[in-house]
Amino acid sequence: MNLRQKRGQETKRRITEAAITLFHERGFNNVTVDEIVAVTKTSKGAFYNHFKSKHEVFAEQFKQIDQFYVEHLVPKLEPEQSIMERLSLFLELQMTYIQDELGWDVTRTIYEQELSTERSSYFLDPDRPLYDILIGLCQEGIEKGEFKAGYSAHDIVTVLIHGMRGVLYNWSLNRGKISLVDEQRMVFRALLDGLRDE
């Protein structure tokens, strides 16, 4: 990577971090590209060189969140644990991270933006690292006989993803006044108990 490419990556990182901070503090719709540019001491040209819109900053944030899962959450899952224990721990760590680091308003804004009909949703991207993590765990669980017969790894991941979306959406509707971590614990215990082989 040459010096120009390194500078470009650094500029993109600064814009992403500043924009997410501003969105978190003031709400997505209350932040303009001009304000992001002013905070980062860059130019509109630099912003639009890296992002087509403010929404694309969120797409970049999704990639960083998924990378965080890969680098920081997956290593905390112990191979000697059952798949059910690893899934429960992963979901707990994931929701703790979202609650403590992203907050309900950023989460609400992500959902709002992802419902737009003007673009495809990153939620539906089958190549998301989050899906790879869950598919790997669920496939191992099937092979070890931890799940009821008749479910594919894809089926189980679909149920888990729907659970995640429901818990996050409900937390956002409640404006963060309920504990996301406690809520997910109750919901995923019920889901995993229903999928568990007796």
Short mmCIF file of C-alpha atoms in Angstrom, two decimals:
data_model
loop_
_atom_site.label_atom_id
_atom_site.label_comp_id
_atom_site.label_asym_id
_atom_site.label_seq_id
_atom_site.Cartn_x
_atom_site.Cartn_y
_atom_site.Cartn_z
CA MET A 1 0.00 0.00 0.00
CA ASN A 2 1.47 3.35 -1.02
CA LEU A 3 1.38 6.60 0.99
CA ARG A 4 -1.63 7.98 -0.89
CA GLN A 5 -3.66 4.84 -0.19
CA LYS A 6 -2.70 4.95 3.50
CA ARG A 7 -3.80 8.57 3.72
CA GLY A 8 -7.06 7.69 2.00
CA GLN A 9 -7.74 4.90 4.51
CA GLU A 10 -6.92 7.21 7.41
CA THR A 11 -9.29 9.87 6.06
CA LYS A 12 -12.07 7.31 5.64
CA ARG A 13 -11.51 6.06 9.20
CA ARG A 14 -11.61 9.61 10.62
CA ILE A 15 -14.80 10.44 8.72
CA THR A 16 -16.48 7.20 9.85
CA GLU A 17 -15.55 7.65 13.52
CA ALA A 18 -16.54 11.33 13.60
CA ALA A 19 -19.83 10.71 11.80
CA ILE A 20 -20.83 7.83 14.10
CA THR A 21 -19.97 9.95 17.16
CA LEU A 22 -22.10 12.82 15.83
CA PHE A 23 -24.98 10.46 14.96
CA HIS A 24 -24.79 9.01 18.46
CA GLU A 25 -24.75 12.43 20.14
CA ARG A 26 -27.33 14.26 18.02
CA GLY A 27 -29.23 11.70 15.94
CA PHE A 28 -28.66 10.74 12.32
CA ASN A 29 -31.16 13.19 10.82
CA ASN A 30 -29.71 16.13 12.77
CA VAL A 31 -26.19 15.78 11.36
CA THR A 32 -25.17 17.17 7.97
CA VAL A 33 -22.28 16.22 5.71
CA ASP A 34 -20.96 19.77 6.19
CA GLU A 35 -20.73 19.18 9.95
CA ILE A 36 -18.92 15.87 9.47
CA VAL A 37 -16.46 17.56 7.12
CA ALA A 38 -15.90 20.42 9.58
CA VAL A 39 -15.21 18.08 12.51
CA THR A 40 -12.78 15.97 10.50
CA LYS A 41 -11.12 18.99 8.85
CA THR A 42 -11.57 17.35 5.46
CA SER A 43 -13.56 18.44 2.41
CA LYS A 44 -16.87 17.48 0.83
CA GLY A 45 -14.84 16.05 -2.01
CA ALA A 46 -13.00 13.78 0.43
CA PHE A 47 -16.29 12.71 2.03
CA TYR A 48 -17.91 11.87 -1.31
CA ASN A 49 -14.75 10.17 -2.50
CA HIS A 50 -15.32 7.56 0.23
CA PHE A 51 -19.11 7.64 0.74
CA LYS A 52 -22.08 8.30 -1.56
CA SER A 53 -24.21 9.43 1.39
CA LYS A 54 -24.46 9.51 5.17
CA HIS A 55 -26.14 6.10 4.95
CA GLU A 56 -22.97 4.59 3.51
CA VAL A 57 -21.16 5.62 6.69
CA PHE A 58 -23.56 3.25 8.47
CA ALA A 59 -22.67 0.49 6.01
CA GLU A 60 -19.03 1.02 6.95
CA GLN A 61 -20.00 0.91 10.61
CA PHE A 62 -21.79 -2.43 10.03
CA LYS A 63 -18.58 -3.87 8.62
CA GLN A 64 -16.65 -2.61 11.64
CA ILE A 65 -19.24 -4.05 14.03
CA ASP A 66 -19.09 -7.44 12.32
CA GLN A 67 -15.29 -7.30 12.39
CA PHE A 68 -15.48 -6.53 16.12
CA TYR A 69 -17.54 -9.72 16.56
CA VAL A 70 -14.90 -11.73 14.71
CA GLU A 71 -11.91 -10.23 16.50
CA HIS A 72 -13.23 -9.75 20.04
CA LEU A 73 -16.29 -11.92 20.68
CA VAL A 74 -15.52 -15.19 18.87
CA PRO A 75 -12.17 -15.64 20.72
CA LYS A 76 -14.12 -15.61 24.02
CA LEU A 77 -16.05 -18.73 22.99
CA GLU A 78 -14.39 -21.80 24.50
CA PRO A 79 -14.29 -24.98 22.34
CA GLU A 80 -15.07 -27.17 25.35
CA GLN A 81 -18.39 -25.36 25.86
CA SER A 82 -21.51 -26.79 24.26
CA ILE A 83 -22.81 -24.98 21.18
CA MET A 84 -25.82 -23.79 23.19
CA GLU A 85 -23.45 -22.27 25.77
CA ARG A 86 -21.35 -20.64 23.06
CA LEU A 87 -24.42 -19.23 21.28
CA SER A 88 -25.79 -17.88 24.57
CA LEU A 89 -22.45 -16.26 25.41
CA PHE A 90 -22.04 -14.80 21.93
CA LEU A 91 -25.54 -13.27 22.02
CA GLU A 92 -24.94 -11.87 25.52
CA LEU A 93 -21.63 -10.29 24.46
CA GLN A 94 -23.15 -8.97 21.24
CA MET A 95 -26.10 -7.28 22.94
CA THR A 96 -23.88 -5.90 25.72
CA TYR A 97 -21.67 -4.32 23.05
CA ILE A 98 -24.66 -2.84 21.21
CA GLN A 99 -26.23 -1.53 24.43
CA ASP A 100 -23.04 -0.05 25.89
CA GLU A 101 -21.15 1.07 22.78
CA LEU A 102 -23.74 1.91 20.12
CA GLY A 103 -26.78 2.93 22.15
CA TRP A 104 -30.46 2.82 21.35
CA ASP A 105 -30.60 5.95 19.15
CA VAL A 106 -27.89 4.77 16.77
CA THR A 107 -29.60 1.35 16.68
CA ARG A 108 -32.96 2.99 15.97
CA THR A 109 -31.43 5.05 13.19
CA ILE A 110 -29.78 1.98 11.67
CA TYR A 111 -33.17 0.27 11.50
CA GLU A 112 -34.79 3.38 10.10
CA GLN A 113 -32.18 3.64 7.35
CA GLU A 114 -32.20 -0.09 6.59
CA LEU A 115 -35.96 0.05 5.92
CA SER A 116 -35.43 2.50 3.06
CA THR A 117 -36.56 1.19 -0.32
CA GLU A 118 -33.87 3.26 -2.06
CA ARG A 119 -31.06 0.81 -1.38
CA SER A 120 -30.42 -2.81 -0.54
CA SER A 121 -30.08 -3.62 3.16
CA TYR A 122 -26.81 -4.74 4.68
CA PHE A 123 -28.98 -6.82 7.04
CA LEU A 124 -29.72 -9.10 4.09
CA ASP A 125 -26.14 -9.44 2.84
CA PRO A 126 -25.46 -13.21 2.99
CA ASP A 127 -21.71 -12.54 3.18
CA ARG A 128 -21.88 -10.71 6.53
CA PRO A 129 -19.32 -12.11 8.98
CA LEU A 130 -22.12 -12.31 11.58
CA TYR A 131 -23.87 -14.92 9.44
CA ASP A 132 -20.63 -16.88 8.99
CA ILE A 133 -20.14 -16.98 12.78
CA LEU A 134 -23.68 -18.21 13.41
CA ILE A 135 -23.71 -20.72 10.54
CA GLY A 136 -20.45 -22.24 11.80
CA LEU A 137 -21.76 -22.59 15.34
CA CYS A 138 -25.12 -23.98 14.25
CA GLN A 139 -23.58 -26.48 11.82
CA GLU A 140 -21.31 -27.75 14.59
CA GLY A 141 -24.33 -27.98 16.90
CA ILE A 142 -26.22 -30.08 14.34
CA GLU A 143 -23.24 -32.40 13.90
CA LYS A 144 -23.01 -32.83 17.69
CA GLY A 145 -26.75 -33.51 17.99
CA GLU A 146 -27.49 -30.45 20.12
CA PHE A 147 -30.43 -29.30 18.00
CA LYS A 148 -33.74 -31.01 17.32
CA ALA A 149 -33.73 -33.03 14.09
CA GLY A 150 -35.19 -31.44 11.00
CA TYR A 151 -33.55 -28.02 11.24
CA SER A 152 -30.73 -26.97 8.92
CA ALA A 153 -28.05 -24.53 10.07
CA HIS A 154 -29.70 -21.95 7.81
CA ASP A 155 -33.08 -22.53 9.53
CA ILE A 156 -31.57 -22.04 12.98
CA VAL A 157 -29.66 -18.92 11.94
CA THR A 158 -32.85 -17.48 10.43
CA VAL A 159 -34.65 -17.95 13.78
CA LEU A 160 -31.73 -16.35 15.67
CA ILE A 161 -31.50 -13.40 13.29
CA HIS A 162 -35.25 -12.79 13.54
CA GLY A 163 -34.87 -12.89 17.33
CA MET A 164 -32.01 -10.37 17.19
CA ARG A 165 -33.98 -7.99 15.00
CA GLY A 166 -37.03 -8.25 17.22
CA VAL A 167 -35.10 -7.61 20.44
CA LEU A 168 -33.18 -4.68 18.93
CA TYR A 169 -36.28 -3.15 17.37
CA ASN A 170 -38.22 -3.43 20.64
CA TRP A 171 -35.33 -1.89 22.58
CA SER A 172 -35.25 1.00 20.10
CA LEU A 173 -39.03 1.48 20.37
CA ASN A 174 -38.59 1.72 24.15
CA ARG A 175 -35.86 4.33 23.64
CA GLY A 176 -33.35 2.27 25.58
CA LYS A 177 -35.41 2.41 28.79
CA ILE A 178 -35.30 -1.37 29.16
CA SER A 179 -32.15 -3.47 29.46
CA LEU A 180 -31.25 -4.90 26.07
CA VAL A 181 -29.07 -7.50 27.77
CA ASP A 182 -31.85 -8.71 30.07
CA GLU A 183 -34.39 -8.72 27.24
CA GLN A 184 -32.16 -10.75 24.91
CA ARG A 185 -31.43 -13.22 27.72
CA MET A 186 -35.15 -13.99 28.11
CA VAL A 187 -35.91 -14.13 24.37
CA PHE A 188 -32.92 -16.26 23.37
CA ARG A 189 -33.34 -18.64 26.28
CA ALA A 190 -36.85 -19.35 24.97
CA LEU A 191 -35.64 -19.68 21.36
CA LEU A 192 -32.70 -21.93 22.16
CA ASP A 193 -34.79 -24.07 24.51
CA GLY A 194 -37.24 -24.59 21.65
CA LEU A 195 -34.43 -25.67 19.30
CA ARG A 196 -32.56 -27.84 21.81
CA ASP A 197 -32.61 -31.61 21.38
CA GLU A 198 -34.00 -33.19 24.56
#
